[in-house]
mmCIF file of C-alpha atoms in Angstrom:
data_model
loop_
_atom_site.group_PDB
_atom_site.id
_atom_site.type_symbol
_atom_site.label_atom_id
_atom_site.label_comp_id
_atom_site.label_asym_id
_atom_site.label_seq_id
_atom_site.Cartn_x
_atom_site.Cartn_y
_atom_site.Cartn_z
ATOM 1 C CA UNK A 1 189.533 76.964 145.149
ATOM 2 C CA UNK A 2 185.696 77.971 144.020
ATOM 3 C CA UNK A 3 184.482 75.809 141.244
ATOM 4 C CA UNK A 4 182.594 78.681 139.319
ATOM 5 C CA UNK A 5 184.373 82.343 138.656
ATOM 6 C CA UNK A 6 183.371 85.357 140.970
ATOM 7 C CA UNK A 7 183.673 87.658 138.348
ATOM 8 C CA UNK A 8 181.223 87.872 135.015
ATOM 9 C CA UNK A 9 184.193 87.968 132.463
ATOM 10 C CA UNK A 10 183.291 85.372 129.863
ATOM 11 C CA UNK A 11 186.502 85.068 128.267
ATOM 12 C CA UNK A 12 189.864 83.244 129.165
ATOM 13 C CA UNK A 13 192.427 84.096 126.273
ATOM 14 C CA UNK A 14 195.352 82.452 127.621
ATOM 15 C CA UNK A 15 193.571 78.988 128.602
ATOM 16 C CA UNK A 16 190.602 78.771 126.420
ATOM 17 C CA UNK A 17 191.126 80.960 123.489
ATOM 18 C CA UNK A 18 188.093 81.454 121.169
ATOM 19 C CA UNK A 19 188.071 78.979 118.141
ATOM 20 C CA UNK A 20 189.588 79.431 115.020
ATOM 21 C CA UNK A 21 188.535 76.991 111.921
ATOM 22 C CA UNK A 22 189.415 75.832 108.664
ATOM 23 C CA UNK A 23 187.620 78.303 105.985
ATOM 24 C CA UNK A 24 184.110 77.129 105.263
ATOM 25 C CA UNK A 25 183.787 74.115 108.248
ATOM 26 C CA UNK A 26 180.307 73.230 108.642
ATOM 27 C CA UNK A 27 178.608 70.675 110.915
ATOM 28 C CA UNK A 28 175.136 69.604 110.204
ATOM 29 C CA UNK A 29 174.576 71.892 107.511
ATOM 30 C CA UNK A 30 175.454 74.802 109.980
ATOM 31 C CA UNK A 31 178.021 77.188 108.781
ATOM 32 C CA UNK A 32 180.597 79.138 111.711
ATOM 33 C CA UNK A 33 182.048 82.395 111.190
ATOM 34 C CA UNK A 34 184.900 83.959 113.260
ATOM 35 C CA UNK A 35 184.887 87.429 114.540
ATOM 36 C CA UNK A 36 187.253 89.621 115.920
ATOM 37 C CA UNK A 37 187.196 92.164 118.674
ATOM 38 C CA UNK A 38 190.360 94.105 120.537
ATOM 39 C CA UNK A 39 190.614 91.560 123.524
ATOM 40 C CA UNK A 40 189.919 88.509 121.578
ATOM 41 C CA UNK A 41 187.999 86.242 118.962
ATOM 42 C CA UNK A 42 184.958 85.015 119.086
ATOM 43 C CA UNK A 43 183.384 82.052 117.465
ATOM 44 C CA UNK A 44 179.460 83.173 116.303
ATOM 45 C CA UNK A 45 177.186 80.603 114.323
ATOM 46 C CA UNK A 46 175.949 82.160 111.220
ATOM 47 C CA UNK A 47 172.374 82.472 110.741
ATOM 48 C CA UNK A 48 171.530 82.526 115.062
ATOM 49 C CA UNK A 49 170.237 85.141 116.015
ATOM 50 C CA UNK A 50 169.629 86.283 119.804
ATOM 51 C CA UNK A 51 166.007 87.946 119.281
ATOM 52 C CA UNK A 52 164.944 90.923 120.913
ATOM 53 C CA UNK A 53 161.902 90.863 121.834
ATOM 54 C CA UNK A 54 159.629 92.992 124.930
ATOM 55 C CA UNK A 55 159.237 91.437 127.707
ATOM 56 C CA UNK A 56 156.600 92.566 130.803
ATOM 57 C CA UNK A 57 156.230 90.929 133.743
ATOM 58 C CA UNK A 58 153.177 91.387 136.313
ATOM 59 C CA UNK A 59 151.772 90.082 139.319
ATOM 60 C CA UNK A 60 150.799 86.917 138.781
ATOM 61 C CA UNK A 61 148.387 84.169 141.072
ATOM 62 C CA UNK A 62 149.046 80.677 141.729
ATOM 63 C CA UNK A 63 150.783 79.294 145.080
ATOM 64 C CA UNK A 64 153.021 81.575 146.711
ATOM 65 C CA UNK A 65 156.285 80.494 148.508
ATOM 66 C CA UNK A 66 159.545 82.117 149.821
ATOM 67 C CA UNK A 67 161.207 82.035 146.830
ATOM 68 C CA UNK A 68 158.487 83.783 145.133
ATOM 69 C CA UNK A 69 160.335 87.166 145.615
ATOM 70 C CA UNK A 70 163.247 85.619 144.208
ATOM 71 C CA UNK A 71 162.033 87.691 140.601
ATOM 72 C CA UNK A 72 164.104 87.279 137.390
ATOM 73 C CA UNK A 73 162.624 88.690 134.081
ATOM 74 C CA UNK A 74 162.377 86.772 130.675
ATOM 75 C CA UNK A 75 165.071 87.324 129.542
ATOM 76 C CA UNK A 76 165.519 89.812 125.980
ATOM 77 C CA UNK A 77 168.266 87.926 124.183
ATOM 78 C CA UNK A 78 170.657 85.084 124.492
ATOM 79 C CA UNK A 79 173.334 87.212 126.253
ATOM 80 C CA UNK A 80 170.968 88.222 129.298
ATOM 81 C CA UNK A 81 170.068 84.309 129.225
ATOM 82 C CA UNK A 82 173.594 82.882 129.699
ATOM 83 C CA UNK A 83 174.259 85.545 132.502
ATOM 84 C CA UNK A 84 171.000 84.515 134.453
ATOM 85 C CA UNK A 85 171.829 80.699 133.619
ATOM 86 C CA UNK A 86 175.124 81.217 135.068
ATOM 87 C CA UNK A 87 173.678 82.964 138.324
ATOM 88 C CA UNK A 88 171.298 80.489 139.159
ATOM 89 C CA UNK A 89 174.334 77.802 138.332
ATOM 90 C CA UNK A 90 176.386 79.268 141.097
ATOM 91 C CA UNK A 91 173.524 79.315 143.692
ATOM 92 C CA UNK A 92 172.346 75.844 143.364
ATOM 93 C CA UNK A 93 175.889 74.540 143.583
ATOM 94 C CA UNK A 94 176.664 76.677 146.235
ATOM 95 C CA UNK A 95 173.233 75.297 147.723
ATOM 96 C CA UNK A 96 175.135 71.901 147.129
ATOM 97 C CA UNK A 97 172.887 70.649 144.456
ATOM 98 C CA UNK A 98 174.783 68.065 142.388
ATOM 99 C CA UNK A 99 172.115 67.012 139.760
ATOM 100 C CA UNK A 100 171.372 70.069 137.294
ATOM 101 C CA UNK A 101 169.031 70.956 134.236
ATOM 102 C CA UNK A 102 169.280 73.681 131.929
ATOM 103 C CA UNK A 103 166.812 73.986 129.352
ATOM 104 C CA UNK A 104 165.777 76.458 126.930
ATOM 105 C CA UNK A 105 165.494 76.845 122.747
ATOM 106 C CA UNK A 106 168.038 77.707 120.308
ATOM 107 C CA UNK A 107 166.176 78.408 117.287
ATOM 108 C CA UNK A 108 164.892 81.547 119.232
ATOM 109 C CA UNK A 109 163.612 82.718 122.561
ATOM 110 C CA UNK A 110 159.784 82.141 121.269
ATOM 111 C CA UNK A 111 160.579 79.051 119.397
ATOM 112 C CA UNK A 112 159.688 75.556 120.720
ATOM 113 C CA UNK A 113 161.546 72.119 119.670
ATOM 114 C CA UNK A 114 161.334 71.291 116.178
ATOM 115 C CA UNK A 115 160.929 75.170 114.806
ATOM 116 C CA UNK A 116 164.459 74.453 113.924
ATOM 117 C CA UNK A 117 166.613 71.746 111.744
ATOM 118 C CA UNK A 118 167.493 69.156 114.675
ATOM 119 C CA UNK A 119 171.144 69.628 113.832
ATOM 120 C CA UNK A 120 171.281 73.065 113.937
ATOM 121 C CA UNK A 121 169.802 73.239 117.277
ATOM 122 C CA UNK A 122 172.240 70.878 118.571
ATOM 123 C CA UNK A 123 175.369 72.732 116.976
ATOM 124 C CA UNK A 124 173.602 76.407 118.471
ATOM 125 C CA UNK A 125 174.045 74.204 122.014
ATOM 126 C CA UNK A 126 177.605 73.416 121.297
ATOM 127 C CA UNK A 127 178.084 77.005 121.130
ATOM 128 C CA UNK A 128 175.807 77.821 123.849
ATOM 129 C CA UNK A 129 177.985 75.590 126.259
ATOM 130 C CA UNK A 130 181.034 77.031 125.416
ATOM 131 C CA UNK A 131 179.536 80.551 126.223
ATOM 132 C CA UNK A 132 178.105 79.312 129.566
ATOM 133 C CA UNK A 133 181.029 77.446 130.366
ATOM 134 C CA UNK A 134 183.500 80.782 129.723
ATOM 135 C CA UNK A 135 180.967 83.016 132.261
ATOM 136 C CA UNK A 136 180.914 80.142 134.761
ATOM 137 C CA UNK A 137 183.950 78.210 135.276
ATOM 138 C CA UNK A 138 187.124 79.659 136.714
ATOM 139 C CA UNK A 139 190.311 79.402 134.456
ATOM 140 C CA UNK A 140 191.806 77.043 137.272
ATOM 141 C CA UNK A 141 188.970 74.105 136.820
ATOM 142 C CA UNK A 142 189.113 74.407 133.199
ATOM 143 C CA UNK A 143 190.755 70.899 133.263
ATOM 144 C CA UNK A 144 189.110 69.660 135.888
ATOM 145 C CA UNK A 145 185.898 69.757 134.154
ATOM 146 C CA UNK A 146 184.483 67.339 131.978
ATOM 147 C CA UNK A 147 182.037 67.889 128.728
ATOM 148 C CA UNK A 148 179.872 64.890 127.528
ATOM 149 C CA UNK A 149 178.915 65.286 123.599
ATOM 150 C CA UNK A 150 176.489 62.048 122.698
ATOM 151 C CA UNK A 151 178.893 60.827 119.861
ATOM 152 C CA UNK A 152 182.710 60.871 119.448
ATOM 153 C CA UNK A 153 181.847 62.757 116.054
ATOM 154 C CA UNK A 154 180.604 65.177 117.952
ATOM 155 C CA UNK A 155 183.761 65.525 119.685
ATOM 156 C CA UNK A 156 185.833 65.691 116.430
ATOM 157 C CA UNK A 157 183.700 68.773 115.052
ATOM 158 C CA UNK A 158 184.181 70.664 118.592
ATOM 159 C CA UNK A 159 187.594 70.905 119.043
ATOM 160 C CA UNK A 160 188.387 72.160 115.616
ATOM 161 C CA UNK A 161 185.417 74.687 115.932
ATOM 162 C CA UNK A 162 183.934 75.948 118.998
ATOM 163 C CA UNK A 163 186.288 74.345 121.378
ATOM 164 C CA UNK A 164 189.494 74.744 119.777
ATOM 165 C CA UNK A 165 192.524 75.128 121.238
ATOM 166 C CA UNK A 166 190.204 75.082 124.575
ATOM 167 C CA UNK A 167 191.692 73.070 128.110
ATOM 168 C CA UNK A 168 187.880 72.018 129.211
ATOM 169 C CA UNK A 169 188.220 68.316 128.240
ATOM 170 C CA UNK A 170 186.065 67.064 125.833
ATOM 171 C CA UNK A 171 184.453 63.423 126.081
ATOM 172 C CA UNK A 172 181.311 61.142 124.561
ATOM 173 C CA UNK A 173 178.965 59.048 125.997
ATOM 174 C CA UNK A 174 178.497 56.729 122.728
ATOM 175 C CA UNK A 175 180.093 55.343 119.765
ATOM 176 C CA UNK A 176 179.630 54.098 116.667
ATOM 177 C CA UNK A 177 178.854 50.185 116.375
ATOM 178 C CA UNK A 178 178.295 47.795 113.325
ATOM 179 C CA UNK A 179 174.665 48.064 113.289
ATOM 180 C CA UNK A 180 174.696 51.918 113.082
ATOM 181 C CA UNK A 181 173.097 52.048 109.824
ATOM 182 C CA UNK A 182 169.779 50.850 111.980
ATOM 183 C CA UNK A 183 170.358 53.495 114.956
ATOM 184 C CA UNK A 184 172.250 51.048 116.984
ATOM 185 C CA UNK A 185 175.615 52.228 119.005
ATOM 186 C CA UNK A 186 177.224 50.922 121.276
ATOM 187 C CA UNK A 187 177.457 52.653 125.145
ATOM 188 C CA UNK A 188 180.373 54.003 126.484
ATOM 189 C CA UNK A 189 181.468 52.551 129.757
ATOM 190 C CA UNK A 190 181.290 55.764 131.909
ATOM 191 C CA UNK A 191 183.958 54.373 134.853
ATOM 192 C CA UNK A 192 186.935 54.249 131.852
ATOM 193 C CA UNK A 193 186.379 57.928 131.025
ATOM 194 C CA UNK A 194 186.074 59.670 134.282
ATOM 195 C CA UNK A 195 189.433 60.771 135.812
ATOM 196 C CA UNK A 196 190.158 61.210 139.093
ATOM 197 C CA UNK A 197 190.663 65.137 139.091
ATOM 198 C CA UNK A 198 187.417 65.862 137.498
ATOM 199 C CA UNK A 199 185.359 67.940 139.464
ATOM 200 C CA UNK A 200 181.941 69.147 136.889
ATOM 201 C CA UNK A 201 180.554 67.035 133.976
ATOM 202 C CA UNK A 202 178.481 68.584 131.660
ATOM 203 C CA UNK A 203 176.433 66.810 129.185
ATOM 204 C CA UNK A 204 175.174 68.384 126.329
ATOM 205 C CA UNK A 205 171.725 67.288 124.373
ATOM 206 C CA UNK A 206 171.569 63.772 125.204
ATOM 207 C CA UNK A 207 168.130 63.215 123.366
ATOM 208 C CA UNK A 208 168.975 62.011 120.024
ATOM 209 C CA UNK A 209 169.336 58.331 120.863
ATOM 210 C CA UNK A 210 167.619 56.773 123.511
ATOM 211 C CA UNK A 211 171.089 54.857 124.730
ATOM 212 C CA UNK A 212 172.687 58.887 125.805
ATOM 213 C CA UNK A 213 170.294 59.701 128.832
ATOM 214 C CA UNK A 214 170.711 56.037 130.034
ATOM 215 C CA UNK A 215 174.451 56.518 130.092
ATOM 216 C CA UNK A 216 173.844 59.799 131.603
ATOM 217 C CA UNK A 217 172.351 58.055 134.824
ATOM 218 C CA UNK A 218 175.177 55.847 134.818
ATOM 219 C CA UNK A 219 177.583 58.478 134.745
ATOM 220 C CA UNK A 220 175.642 59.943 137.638
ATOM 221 C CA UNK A 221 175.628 57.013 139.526
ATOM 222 C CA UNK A 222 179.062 55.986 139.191
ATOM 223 C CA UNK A 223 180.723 59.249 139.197
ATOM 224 C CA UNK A 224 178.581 61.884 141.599
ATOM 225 C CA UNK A 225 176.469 59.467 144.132
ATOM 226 C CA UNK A 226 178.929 59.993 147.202
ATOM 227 C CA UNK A 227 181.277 62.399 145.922
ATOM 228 C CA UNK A 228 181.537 65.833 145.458
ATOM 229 C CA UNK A 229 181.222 66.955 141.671
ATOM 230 C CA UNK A 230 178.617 68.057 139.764
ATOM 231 C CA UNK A 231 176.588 67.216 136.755
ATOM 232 C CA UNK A 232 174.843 69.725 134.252
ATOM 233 C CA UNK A 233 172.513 68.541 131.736
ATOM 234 C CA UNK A 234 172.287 71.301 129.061
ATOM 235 C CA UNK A 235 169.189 70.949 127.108
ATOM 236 C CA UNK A 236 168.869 67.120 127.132
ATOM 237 C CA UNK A 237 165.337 67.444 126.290
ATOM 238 C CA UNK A 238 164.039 65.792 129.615
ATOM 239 C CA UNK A 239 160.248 66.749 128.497
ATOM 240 C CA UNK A 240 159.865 63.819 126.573
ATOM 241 C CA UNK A 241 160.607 61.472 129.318
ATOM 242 C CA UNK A 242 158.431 63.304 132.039
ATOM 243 C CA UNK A 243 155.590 63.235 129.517
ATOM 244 C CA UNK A 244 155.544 59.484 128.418
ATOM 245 C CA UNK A 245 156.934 60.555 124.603
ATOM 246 C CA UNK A 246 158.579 57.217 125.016
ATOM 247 C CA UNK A 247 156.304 54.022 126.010
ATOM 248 C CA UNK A 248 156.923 52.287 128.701
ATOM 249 C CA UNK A 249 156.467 49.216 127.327
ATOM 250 C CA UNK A 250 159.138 49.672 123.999
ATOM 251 C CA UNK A 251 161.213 51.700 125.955
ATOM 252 C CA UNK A 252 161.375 50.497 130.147
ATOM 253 C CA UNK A 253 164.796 51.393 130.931
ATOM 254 C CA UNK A 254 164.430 55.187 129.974
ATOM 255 C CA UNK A 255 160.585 55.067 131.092
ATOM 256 C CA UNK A 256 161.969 54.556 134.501
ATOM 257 C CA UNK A 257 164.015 57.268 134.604
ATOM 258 C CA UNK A 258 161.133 59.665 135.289
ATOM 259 C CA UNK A 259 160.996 57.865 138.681
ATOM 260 C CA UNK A 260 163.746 57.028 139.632
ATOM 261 C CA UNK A 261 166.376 59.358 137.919
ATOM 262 C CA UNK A 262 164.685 62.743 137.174
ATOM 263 C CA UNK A 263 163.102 63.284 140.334
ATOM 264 C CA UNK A 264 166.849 63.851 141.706
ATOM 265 C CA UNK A 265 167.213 66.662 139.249
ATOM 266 C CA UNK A 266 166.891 70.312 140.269
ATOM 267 C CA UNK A 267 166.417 72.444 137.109
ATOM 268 C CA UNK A 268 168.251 75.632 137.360
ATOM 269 C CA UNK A 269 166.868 76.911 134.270
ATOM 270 C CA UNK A 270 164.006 76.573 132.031
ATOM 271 C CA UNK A 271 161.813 77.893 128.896
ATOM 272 C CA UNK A 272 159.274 75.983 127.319
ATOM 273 C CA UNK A 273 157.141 77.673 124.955
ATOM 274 C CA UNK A 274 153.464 77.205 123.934
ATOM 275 C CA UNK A 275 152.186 78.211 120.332
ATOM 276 C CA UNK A 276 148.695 79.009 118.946
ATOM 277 C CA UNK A 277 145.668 80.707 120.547
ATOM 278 C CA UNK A 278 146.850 79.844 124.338
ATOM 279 C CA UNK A 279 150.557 81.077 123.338
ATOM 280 C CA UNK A 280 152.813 81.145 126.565
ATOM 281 C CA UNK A 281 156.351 80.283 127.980
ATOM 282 C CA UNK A 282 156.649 78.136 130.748
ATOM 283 C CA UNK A 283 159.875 79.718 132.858
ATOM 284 C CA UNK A 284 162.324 78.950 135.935
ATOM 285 C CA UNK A 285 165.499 80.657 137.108
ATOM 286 C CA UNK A 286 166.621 79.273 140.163
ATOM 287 C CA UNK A 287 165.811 79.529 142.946
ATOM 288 C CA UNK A 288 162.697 81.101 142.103
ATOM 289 C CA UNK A 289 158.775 79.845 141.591
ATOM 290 C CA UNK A 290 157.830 78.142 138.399
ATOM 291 C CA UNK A 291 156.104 81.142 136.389
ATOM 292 C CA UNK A 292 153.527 80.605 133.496
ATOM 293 C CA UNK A 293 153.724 83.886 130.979
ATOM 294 C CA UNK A 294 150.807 84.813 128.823
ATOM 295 C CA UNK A 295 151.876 86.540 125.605
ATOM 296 C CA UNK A 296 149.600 89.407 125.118
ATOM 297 C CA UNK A 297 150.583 91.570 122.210
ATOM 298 C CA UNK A 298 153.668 90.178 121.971
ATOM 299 C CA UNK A 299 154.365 91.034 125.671
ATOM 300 C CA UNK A 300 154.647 88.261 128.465
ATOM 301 C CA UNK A 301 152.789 88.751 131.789
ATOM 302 C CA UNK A 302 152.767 85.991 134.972
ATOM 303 C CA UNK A 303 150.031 84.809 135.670
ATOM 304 C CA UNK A 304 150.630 81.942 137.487
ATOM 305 C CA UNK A 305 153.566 81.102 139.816
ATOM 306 C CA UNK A 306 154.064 77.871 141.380
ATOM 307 C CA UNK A 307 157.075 76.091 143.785
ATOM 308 C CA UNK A 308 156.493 73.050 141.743
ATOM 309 C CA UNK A 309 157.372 72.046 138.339
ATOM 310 C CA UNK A 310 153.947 71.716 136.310
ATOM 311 C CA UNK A 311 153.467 69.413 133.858
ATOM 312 C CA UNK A 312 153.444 70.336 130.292
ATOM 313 C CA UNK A 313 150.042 68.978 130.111
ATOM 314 C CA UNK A 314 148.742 70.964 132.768
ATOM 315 C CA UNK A 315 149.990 74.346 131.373
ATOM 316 C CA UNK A 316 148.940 73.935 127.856
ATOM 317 C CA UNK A 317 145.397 72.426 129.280
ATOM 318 C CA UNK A 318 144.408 74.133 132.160
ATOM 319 C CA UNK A 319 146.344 77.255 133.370
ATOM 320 C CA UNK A 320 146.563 79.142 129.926
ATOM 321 C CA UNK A 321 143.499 78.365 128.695
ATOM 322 C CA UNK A 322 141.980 79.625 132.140
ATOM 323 C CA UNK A 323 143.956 83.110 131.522
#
């Protein structure tokens, strides 16, 4: 049986219904609301918005490739996101890619990290997953797939929210310890919670403590390397590692990661946007060319394509600036 769903329904009533919560729950100062339509409910986070905003895309310069005329717009809203998240999803696993990044904002399609409260943005993920995981997992490998929250709290506050009642199994990659008070926890050993059925691990925003993309790797090592499942990291804020945010020298476990672990990594999906007088997005959909937009007017054009993942640096630097 296919791992992902041929159809585009994103909705599995009888396996995974929608989420229904205590009146008033909140997690991280995030409030949910429950809606109702004919078919089914539907969990929605009160106060995120998917923003509507005009897009235009245009010829652009840069390196050309094949999979330059592979061409998928910026998307409008949240909705068109998930769908071409979810397409590019099924072609790289199909392509047999077993390492995966998504990455993109919550706060907003034009906002960059930190526009929003950190916790909010990590709840808006939580939600986001359970979209992405309704459009692209068949209702047969519900239980055979795996979801990684970075604490067992995390856990807790999904399955009686947006994952309750849900058969995706829910799991964490750390836990609390004695010294938590001083941002210490203690790793979880990934071999005890990987079952022999499981098939796709996703692992949502591992960023918060440096110990979550270390156990990440080891999950990847011990559970994927030689086998055939698959592992999605959703918005684990790779950016700082490929940029140095962490030093080497404090930090040389997860410094090394950007050599060793990264490199493996094919993202599917990416949006990084620039503010101020060189405003910009930095976008991929799989398995297109890395395209740098220019926000004129509020409307994007390419104007620079690329088969290669730029860095940061080199966007905000040199190819904007020279646009």
């Amino acid at each position: 049986m296919p791992l992902l769903s041929s159809s585009s329904v994103s909705r599995f009533p009888v396996l995974c219904p929608s989420p229904s919560k205590p009146q008033g729950l909140t997690y991280r100062g995030l409030g949910i609301e429950k809606q109702k339509n004919v078919c089914s409910q539907r969990t929605v986070l009160t106060g995120f918005s998917s923003r509507n905003l005009g897009f235009v895309i245009s010829a652009a310069g840069g390196k050309s490739g094949s999979s330059v005329e592979y061409d998928v717009p910026f998307p409008s809203d949240y909705t068109q996101l998930l769908q071409q998240a979810k397409e590019a999803t099924e072609l790289a696993i199909k392509n047999d890619k077993q390492l995966m990044e998504i990455e993109f904002p919550t706060a907003g399609l034009d906002s960059v990290p930190g526009d929003g409260e950190g916790g909010i943005e990590m709840t808006g993920s939580m939600q986001l997953i359970r979209e992405f995981c309704d459009l692209v997992i068949s209702p047969e490998k519900y239980t055979r797939t795996r979801i990684f929250f970075p604490e067992a709290s995390e856990v807790t506050f999904a399955r009686k929210s947006v994952f309750g009642g849900c058969s995706l199994k829910l799991d964490y990659l750390t836990k609390p310890s004695f010294f938590e008070d001083f941002g210490f926890v203690s790793k979880v050993k990934m071999a005890d919670r990987v079952k022999p059925e499981d098939e796709l691990f996703i692992v949502g925003y591992p960023y918060f403590n440096v110990n979550e993309m270390l156990v990440v790797e080891e999950l990847y090592k011990e559970a994927v390397v030689n086998t055939s499942r698959k592992l999605i990291i959703f918005n684990g804020e790779l950016d700082r590692i490929r940029s140095g945010y962490y030093p080497p020298f404090f930090y040389p476990k997860l410094g090394a990661l950007s050599q060793t672990f990264l490199p493996k990594m094919e993202t599917v999906y990416y949006i990084h946007n620039f503010k101020g007088r060189n405003a910009g997005v930095l976008f991929r959909c799989y398995p297109g060319p890395w395209k740098v937009l220019r926000k004129v007017r509020n409307k994007y054009y390419s104007v620079h394509e690329q088969e290669d993942m730029p860095s940061l640096k080199q966007v905000a630097l040199e190819i904007l600036p020279s646009t």
